[in-house]
Coordinates of C-alpha atoms in Angstrom, one line a residue:
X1 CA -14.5 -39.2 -16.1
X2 CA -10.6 -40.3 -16.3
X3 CA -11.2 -40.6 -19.8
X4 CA -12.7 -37.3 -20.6
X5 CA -10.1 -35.3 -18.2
X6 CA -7.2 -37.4 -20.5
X7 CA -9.2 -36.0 -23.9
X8 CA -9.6 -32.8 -22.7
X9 CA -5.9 -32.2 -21.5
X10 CA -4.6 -33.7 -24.6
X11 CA -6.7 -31.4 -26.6
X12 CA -5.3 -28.3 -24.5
X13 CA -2.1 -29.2 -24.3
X14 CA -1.5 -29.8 -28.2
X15 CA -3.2 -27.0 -29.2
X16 CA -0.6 -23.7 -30.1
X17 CA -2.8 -21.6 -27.7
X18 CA -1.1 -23.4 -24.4
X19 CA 2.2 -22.8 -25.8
X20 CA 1.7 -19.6 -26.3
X21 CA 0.5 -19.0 -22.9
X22 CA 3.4 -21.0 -21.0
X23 CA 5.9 -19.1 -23.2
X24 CA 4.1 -15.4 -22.1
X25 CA 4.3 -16.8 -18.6
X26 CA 7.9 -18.3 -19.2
X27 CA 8.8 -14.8 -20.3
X28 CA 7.0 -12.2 -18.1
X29 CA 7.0 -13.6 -15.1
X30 CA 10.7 -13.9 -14.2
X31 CA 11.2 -10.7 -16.4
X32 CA 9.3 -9.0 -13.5
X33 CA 10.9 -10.8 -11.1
X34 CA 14.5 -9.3 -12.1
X35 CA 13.2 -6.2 -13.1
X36 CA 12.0 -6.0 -9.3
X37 CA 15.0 -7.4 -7.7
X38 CA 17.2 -4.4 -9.6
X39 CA 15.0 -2.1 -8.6
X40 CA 15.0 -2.9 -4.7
X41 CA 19.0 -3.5 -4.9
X42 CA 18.9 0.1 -6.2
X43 CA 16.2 1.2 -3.6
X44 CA 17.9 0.1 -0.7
X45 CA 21.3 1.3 -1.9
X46 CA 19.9 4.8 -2.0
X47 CA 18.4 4.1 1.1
X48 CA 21.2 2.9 3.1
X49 CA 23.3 5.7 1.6
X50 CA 20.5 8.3 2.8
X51 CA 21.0 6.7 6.4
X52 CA 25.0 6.9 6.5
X53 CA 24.4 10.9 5.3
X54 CA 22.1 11.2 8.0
X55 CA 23.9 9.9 10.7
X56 CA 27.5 11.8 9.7
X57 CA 25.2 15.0 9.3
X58 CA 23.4 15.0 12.5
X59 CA 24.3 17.8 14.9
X60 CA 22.8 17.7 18.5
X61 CA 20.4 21.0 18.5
X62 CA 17.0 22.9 19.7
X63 CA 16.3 23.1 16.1
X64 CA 17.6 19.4 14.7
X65 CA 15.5 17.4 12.6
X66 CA 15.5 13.7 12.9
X67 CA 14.8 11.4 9.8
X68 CA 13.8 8.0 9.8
X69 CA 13.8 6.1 7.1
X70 CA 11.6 2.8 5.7
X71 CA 13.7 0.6 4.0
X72 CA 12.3 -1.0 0.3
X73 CA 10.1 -4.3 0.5
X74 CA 12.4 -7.3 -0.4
X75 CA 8.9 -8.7 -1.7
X76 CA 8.0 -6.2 -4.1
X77 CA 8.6 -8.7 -6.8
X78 CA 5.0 -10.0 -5.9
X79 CA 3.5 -6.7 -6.0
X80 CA 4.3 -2.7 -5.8
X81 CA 0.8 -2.5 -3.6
X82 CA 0.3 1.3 -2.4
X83 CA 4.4 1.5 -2.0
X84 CA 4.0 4.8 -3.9
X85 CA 1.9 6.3 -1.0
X86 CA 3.1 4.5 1.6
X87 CA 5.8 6.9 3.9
X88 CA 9.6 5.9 3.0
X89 CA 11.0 8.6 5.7
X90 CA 9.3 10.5 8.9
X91 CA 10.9 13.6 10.0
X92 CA 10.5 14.7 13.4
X93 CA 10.9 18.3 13.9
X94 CA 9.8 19.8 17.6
X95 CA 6.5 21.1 16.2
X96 CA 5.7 17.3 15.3
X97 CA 6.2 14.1 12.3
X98 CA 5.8 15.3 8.6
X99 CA 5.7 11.8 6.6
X100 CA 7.4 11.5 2.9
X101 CA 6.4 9.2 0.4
X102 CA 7.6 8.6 -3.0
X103 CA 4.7 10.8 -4.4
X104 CA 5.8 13.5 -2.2
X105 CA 9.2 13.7 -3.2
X106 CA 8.4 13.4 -6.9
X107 CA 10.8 9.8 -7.0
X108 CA 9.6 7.1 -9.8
X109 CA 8.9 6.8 -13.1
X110 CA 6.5 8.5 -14.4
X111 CA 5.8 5.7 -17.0
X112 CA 4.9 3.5 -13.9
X113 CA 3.1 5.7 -12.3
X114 CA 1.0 6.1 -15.5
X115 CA 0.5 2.0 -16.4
X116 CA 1.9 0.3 -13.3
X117 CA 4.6 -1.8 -12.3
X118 CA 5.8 -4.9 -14.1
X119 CA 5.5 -7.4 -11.3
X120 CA 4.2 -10.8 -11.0
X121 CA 0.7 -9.5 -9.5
X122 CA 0.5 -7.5 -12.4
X123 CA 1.2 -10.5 -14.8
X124 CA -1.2 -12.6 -13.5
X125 CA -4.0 -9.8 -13.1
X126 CA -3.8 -8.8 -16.6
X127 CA -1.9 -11.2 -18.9
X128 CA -3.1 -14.7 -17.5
X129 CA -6.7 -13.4 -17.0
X130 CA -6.2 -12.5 -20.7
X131 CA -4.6 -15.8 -21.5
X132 CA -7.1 -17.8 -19.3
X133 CA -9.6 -16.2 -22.2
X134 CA -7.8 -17.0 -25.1
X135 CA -7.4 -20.6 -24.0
X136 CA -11.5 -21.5 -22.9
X137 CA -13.6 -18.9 -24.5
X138 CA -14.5 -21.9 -26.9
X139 CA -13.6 -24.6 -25.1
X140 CA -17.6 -25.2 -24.8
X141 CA -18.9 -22.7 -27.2
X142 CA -16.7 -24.0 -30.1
X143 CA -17.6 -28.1 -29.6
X144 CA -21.4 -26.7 -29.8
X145 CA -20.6 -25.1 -33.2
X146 CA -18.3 -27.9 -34.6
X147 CA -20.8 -30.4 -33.2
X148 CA -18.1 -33.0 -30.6
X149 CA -19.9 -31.4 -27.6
X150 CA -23.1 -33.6 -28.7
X151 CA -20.7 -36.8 -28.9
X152 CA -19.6 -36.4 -25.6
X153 CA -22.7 -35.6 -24.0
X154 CA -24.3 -39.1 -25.6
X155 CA -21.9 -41.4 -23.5
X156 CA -23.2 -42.5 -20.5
X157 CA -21.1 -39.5 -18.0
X158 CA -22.9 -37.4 -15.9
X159 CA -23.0 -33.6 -16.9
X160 CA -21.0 -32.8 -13.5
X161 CA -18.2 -35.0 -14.5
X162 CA -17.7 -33.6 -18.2
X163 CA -17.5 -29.8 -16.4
X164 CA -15.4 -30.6 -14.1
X165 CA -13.1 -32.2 -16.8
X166 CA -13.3 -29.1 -18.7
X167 CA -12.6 -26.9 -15.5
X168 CA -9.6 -28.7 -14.0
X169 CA -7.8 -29.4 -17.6
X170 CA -7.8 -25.6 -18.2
X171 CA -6.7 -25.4 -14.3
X172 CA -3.9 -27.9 -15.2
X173 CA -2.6 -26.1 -18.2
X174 CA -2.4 -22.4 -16.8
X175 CA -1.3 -23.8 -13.3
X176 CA 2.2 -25.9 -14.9
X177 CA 2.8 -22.0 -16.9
X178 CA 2.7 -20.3 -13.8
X179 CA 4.5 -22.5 -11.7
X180 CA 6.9 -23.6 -14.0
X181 CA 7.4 -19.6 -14.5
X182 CA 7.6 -19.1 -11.1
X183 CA 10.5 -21.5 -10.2
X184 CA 12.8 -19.9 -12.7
X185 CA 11.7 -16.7 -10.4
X186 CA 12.7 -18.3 -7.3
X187 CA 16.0 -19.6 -9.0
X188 CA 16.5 -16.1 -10.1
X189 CA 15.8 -14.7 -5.9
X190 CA 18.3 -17.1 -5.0
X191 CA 21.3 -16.4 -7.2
X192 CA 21.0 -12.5 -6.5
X193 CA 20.3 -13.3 -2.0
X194 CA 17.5 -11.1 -2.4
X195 CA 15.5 -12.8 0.3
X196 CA 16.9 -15.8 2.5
X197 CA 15.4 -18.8 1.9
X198 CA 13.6 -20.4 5.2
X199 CA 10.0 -21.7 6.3
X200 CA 8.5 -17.9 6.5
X201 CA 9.6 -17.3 2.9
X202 CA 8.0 -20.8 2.0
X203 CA 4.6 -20.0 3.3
X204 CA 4.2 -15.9 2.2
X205 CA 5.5 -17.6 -1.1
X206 CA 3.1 -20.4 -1.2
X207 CA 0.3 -18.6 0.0
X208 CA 0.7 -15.8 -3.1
X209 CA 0.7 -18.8 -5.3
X210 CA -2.6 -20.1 -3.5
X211 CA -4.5 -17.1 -3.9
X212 CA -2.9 -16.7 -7.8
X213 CA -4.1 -20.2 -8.4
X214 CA -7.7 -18.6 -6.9
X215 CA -7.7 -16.1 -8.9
X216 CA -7.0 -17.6 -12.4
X217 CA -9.9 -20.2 -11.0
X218 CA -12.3 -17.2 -10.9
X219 CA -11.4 -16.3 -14.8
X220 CA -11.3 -19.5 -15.6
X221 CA -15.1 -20.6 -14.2
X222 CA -16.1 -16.7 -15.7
X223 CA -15.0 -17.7 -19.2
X224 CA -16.3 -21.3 -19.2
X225 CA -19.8 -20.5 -17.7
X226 CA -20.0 -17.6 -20.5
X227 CA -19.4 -20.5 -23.2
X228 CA -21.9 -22.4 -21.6
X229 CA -24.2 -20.0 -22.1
X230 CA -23.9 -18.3 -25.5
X231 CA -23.8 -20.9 -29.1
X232 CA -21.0 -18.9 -30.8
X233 CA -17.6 -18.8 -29.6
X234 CA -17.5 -15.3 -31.1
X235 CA -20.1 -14.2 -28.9
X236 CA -18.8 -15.5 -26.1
X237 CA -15.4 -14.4 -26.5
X238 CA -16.9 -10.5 -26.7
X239 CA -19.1 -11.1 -23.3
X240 CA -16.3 -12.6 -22.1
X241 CA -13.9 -9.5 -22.9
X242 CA -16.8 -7.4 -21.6
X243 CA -16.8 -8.9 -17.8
X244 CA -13.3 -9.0 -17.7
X245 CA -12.9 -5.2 -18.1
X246 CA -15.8 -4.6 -15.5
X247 CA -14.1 -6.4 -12.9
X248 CA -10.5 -5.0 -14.1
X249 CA -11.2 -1.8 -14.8
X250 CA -14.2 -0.4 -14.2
X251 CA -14.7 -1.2 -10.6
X252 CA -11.4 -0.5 -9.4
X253 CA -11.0 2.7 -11.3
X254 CA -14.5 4.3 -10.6
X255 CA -15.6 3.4 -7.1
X256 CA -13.0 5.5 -5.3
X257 CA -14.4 8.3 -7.6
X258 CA -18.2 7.5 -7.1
X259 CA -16.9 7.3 -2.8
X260 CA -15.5 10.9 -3.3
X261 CA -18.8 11.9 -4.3
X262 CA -20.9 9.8 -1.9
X263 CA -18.8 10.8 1.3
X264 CA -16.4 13.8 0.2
X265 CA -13.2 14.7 2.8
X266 CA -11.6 17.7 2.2
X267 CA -7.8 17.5 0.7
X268 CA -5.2 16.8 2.8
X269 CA -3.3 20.8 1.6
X270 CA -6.5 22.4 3.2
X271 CA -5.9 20.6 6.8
X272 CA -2.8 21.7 6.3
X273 CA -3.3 25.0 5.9
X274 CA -6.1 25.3 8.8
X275 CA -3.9 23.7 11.1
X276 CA -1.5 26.4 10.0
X277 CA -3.9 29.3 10.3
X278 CA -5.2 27.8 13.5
X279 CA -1.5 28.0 15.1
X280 CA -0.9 31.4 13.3
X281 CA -3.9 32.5 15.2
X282 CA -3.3 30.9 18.5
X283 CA 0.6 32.3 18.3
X284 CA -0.7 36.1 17.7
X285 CA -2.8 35.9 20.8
X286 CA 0.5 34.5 22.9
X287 CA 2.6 36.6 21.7
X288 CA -0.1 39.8 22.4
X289 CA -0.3 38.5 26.0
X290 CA 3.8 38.1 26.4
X291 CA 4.2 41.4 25.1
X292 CA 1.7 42.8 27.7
X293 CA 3.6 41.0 30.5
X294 CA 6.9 42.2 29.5
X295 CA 5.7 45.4 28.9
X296 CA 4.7 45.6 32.8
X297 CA 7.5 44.1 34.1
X298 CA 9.7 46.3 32.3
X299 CA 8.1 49.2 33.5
X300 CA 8.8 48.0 36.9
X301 CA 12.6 47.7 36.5
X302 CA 12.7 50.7 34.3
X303 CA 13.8 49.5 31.3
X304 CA 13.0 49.9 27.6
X305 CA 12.4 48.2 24.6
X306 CA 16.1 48.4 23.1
X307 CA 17.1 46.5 26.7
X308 CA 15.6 43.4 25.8
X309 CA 18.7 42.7 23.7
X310 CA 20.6 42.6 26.9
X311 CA 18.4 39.8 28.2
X312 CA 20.3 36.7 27.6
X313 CA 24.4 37.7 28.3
X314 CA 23.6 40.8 30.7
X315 CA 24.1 39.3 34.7
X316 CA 22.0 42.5 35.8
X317 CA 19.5 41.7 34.1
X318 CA 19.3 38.1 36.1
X319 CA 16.4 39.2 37.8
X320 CA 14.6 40.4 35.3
X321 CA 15.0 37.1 32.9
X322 CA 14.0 34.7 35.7
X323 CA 10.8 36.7 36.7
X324 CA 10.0 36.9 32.5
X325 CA 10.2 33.1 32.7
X326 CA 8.2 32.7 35.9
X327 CA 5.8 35.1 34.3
X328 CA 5.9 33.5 30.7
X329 CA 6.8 29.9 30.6
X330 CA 3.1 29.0 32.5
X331 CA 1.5 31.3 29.4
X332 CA 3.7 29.1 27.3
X333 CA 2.8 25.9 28.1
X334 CA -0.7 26.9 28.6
X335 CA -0.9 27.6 24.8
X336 CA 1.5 24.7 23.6
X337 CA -1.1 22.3 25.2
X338 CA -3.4 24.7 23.6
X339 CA -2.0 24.2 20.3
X340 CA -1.4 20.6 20.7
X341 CA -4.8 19.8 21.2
X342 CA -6.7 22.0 18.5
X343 CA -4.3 20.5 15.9
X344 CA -5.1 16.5 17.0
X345 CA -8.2 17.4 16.7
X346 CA -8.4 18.5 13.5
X347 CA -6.0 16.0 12.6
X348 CA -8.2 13.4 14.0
X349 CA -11.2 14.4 12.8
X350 CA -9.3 14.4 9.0
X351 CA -7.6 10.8 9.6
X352 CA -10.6 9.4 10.7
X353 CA -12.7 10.7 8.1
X354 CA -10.2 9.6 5.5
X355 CA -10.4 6.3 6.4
X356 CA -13.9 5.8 6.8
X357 CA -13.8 6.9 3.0
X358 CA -11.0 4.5 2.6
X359 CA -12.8 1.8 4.2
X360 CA -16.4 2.4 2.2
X361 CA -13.8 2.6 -1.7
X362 CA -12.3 -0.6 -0.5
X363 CA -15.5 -2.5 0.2
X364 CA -17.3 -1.1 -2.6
X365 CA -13.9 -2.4 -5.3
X366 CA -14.5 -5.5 -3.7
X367 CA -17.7 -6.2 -5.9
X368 CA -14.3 -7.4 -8.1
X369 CA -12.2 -10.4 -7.5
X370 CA -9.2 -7.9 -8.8
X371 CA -9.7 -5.8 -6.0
X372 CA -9.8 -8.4 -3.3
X373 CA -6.6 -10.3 -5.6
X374 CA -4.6 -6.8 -5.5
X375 CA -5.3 -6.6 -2.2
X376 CA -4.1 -9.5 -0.9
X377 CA -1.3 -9.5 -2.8
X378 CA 0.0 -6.0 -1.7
X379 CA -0.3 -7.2 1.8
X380 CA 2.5 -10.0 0.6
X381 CA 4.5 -8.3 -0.3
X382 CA 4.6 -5.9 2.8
X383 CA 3.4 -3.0 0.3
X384 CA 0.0 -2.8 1.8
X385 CA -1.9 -1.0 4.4
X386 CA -0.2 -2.9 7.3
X387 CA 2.9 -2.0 6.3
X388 CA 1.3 1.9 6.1
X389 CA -0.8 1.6 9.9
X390 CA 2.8 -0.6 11.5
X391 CA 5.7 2.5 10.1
X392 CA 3.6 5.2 11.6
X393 CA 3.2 3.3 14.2
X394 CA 6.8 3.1 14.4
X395 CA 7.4 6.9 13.7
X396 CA 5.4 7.7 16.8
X397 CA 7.4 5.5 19.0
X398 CA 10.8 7.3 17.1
X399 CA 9.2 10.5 17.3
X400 CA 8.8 10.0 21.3
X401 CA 12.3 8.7 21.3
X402 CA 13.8 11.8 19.4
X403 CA 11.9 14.1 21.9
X404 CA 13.3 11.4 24.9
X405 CA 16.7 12.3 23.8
X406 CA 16.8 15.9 22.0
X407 CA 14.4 18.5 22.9
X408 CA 14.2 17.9 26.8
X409 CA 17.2 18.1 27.0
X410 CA 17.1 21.8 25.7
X411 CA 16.0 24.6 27.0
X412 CA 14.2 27.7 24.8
X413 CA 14.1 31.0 25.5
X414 CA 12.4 34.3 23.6
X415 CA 11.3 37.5 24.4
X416 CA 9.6 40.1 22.4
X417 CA 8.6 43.8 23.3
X418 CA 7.3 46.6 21.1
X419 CA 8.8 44.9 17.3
X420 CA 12.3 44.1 19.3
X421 CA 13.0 40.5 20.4
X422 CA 15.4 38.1 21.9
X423 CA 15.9 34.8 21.4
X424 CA 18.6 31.5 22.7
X425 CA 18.5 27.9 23.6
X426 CA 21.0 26.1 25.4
X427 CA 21.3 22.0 25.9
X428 CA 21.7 20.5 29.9
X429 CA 24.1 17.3 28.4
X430 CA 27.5 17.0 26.5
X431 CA 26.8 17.1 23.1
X432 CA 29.6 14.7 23.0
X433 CA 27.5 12.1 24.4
X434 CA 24.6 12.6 21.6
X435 CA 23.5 9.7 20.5
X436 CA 21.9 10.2 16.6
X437 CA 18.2 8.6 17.1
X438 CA 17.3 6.1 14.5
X439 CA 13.6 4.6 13.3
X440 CA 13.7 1.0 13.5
X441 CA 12.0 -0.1 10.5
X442 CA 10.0 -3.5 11.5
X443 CA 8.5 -5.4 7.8
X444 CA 5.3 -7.5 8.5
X445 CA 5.1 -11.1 9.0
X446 CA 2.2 -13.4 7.1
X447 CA 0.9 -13.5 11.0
X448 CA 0.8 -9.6 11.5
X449 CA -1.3 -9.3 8.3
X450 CA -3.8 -12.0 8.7
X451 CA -6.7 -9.7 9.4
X452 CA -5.7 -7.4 6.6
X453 CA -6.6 -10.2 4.3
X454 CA -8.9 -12.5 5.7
X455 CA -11.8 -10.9 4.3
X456 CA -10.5 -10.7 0.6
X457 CA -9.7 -14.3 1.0
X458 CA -13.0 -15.5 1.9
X459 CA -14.3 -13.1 -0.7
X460 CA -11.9 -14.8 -3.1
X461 CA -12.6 -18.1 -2.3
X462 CA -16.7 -17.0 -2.9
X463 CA -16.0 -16.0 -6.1
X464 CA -14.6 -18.7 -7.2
X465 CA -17.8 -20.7 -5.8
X466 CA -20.3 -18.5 -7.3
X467 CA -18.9 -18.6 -10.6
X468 CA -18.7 -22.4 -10.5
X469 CA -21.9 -22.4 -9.5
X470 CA -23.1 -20.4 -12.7
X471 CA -20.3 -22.7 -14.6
X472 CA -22.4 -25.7 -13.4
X473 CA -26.0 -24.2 -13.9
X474 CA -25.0 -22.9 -17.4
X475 CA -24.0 -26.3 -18.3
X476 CA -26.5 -28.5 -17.1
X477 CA -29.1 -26.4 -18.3
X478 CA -27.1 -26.8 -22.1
X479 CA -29.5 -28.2 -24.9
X480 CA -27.6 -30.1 -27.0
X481 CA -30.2 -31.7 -29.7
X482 CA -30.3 -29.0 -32.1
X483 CA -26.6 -30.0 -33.2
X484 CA -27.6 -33.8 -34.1

């Protein structure tokens, strides 16, 4: 078996094809690696410079609006994952957390929004698949044509050993590209302190080599046990060509489609605007029932409509105000709870049935290796859906801490009678003591996103089985004799 692995590398390795795939890799794969690191410098500058403006800006009040902000993944030179749609800020108003994503705030290229992001998960997904073609769509189908597969087959080696020889000589050659490739990217990290180098960056950075390596196995076994099958490397090369783009594209472009039709959720604009009519709603009815109560206690004191004005500076009107509020701030609260709880539902009911179509899109793309590859890969590179579920995780805990430190420490106050109203708020602290509230933006660990991806990396790791499996069955099952 030596012997054959030794012919099979040398054939590889002198043949212009494995240049020309450890030059695309020598090229592209650091090229993405600075283009990344120049775009996080430049994300984070903006970011840190959005913080300072926030923090100089920030006036204690009822109405104040607190921003936290998510700063830019040092490891998005693995892989942009969903960073476009993951929140980058979380304002916290008193009526609740609206999130803001790049999408939403219309930041990006449009060019990458349209093709995608020149990163090292896109290199390997689509230009060493494609090179992983170029270099074994013949590597059986061709010997049967030019006759050398018969040679080999009539010394006394088992079939097993001659695949196997095959398999890890193209393994050999596309794993020296990328890793070669990769330690000018890690050179490249270093020189600009992108990320500190320690025994967590080792093992996220190891680990998205791994499950690379796994993925360029799964091409490689695709392309070999099509060769085994077919007699014509020009055949083979088409089928080839063909499976690739069902597993690239087709898959992961059409399932969340065919999900939207299987389990439809309504858009995220029409929650809005039912949670918006449902508080619109809600607010006429208070405001109907304050008016009533005002309207009777101001009959009482024998007042009218144009005294209300006089509500919040007039001292005799004392009386009045405080048995408004004993009269109105139960109503209030009645309906805020009201409010509060109509909303969450709705809003629970959306979020939940979002991500049960999430979760059906996700394990239907995962018919494709890409999709279980892209997956694991955004997780890396703390672009994925951990990084989503832990910062609005974070945002609730800054959103309680906001409230904590702002709005009870105000007091609101507004009355209304017959179209005329009066309004004020006024804070029980110093506002010299305010203290501007700040998210604390937590990335993942490997360890926090474990779960995320065990599942694709079993399903991975399967892939690359089954596809060896047809690799080996294809090949054993080759007849040879007709080429003698």
């Amino acid at each position: 078996m030596y012997h054959v692995f030794i012919n099979e590398l040398q054939k590889s390795i002198y043949n212009y094809r494995f240049l020309f795939c450890f030059l695309i890799c020598l090229i592209f794969i650091p090229l993405s690696t600075h283009i990344s690191v120049v775009e996080y410098k430049r994300e984070l500058s903006d970011c840190e410079m959005n913080r300072e403006q926030y923090n100089k800006q920030a006036r204690p009040s009822g109405t104040f609006r607190a921003v936290g902000f998510r700063d830019p993944s040092a490891w998005s030179f693995l892989s942009g994952g969903i960073d476009r749609i993951i929140p980058q800020k979380a304002i916290v108003t008193k009526d609740g957390i609206e999130y803001r994503s790049k999408v939403a705030d219309n930041r990006g290229s449009y060019i990458v929004s349209l093709l995608g992001r020149l990163d090292f998960h896109f290199v390997v997904l689509y230009i060493v698949s494609l090179l992983v073609i170029i270099l074994s769509f013949d590597m059986v189908a061709g010997e049967k044509e030019n006759g050398t597969l018969a040679l080999v087959m009539a010394n006394p080696l088992s079939r097993l050993k001659v695949l196997i020889a095959k398999g890890l000589s193209l393994f050999i050659m596309v794993a020296i590209s990328i890793l070669t490739a990769s330690l000018l990217s890690l050179i490249l990290i270093y020189q600009s302190q992108l990320i500190p180098l320690s025994a967590g960056f080792a093992v996220r950075f190891l680990l998205a080599l791994l499950v690379s390596l796994l993925y360029v196995l799964v091409a490689g076994f695709i392309s070999l046990a099509v060769s085994s099958m077919v007699r014509r490397s020009g055949i083979a090369v088409i089928v080839i060509l063909l499976i690739w783009c069902f597993y690239t594209l087709i898959i992961p472009k059409t399932t969340p489609l065919a999900v939207k039709l299987i389990y439809p959720v309504k858009a995220e604009y029409q929650v809005k605007n039912e949670i918006k009519a449902l508080k619109q709603d809600l607010n006429k009815e208070l405001a109907a029932k304050e008016n009533e109560i005002t309207a009777g206690i101001f009959r009482q004191n024998q007042l009218s409509a144009e005294d209300i004005g006089r509500l919040e500076g007039d001292r005799e009107l004392a009386a009045v105000k405080t048995e408004l509020d004993e009269s109105i701030t139960p109503l209030r609260q009645e309906y805020e709870a009201r409010i509060a709880v109509e909303t969450q539902k709705i809003a629970a009911d959306y979020s939940r049935r979002k991500q049960k179509q999430n979760r059906i899109a996700m394990n239907l793309s995962r018919l494709s290796p890409v999709a279980c590859y892209s997956f694991i890969m955004g997780e890396l590179a703390q672009n994925g859906l951990a990084e989503q579920d832990a910062f609005q995780a974070q945002s609730k805990e800054f959103e309680y801490e906001v409230h904590a430190k702002v709005y009870a420490l105000y007091r609101f106050s507004s009355y209304a009678l017959d179209g005329r109203s009066s309004s004020g708020h006024y804070s029980t602290f110093d506002p010299k003591d305010f203290e501007v509230p700040n998210l604390d933006s937590r990335p993942q660990s490997v360890m926090s996103v474990r779960d995320y991806i065990r599942t694709d990396f079993l399903l991975l790791c399967f892939y690359v089985f089954i596809w060896f499996f047809i690799y080996y069955y294809a090949f054993v099952k080759l007849d040879v004799r007709f080429q003698l």
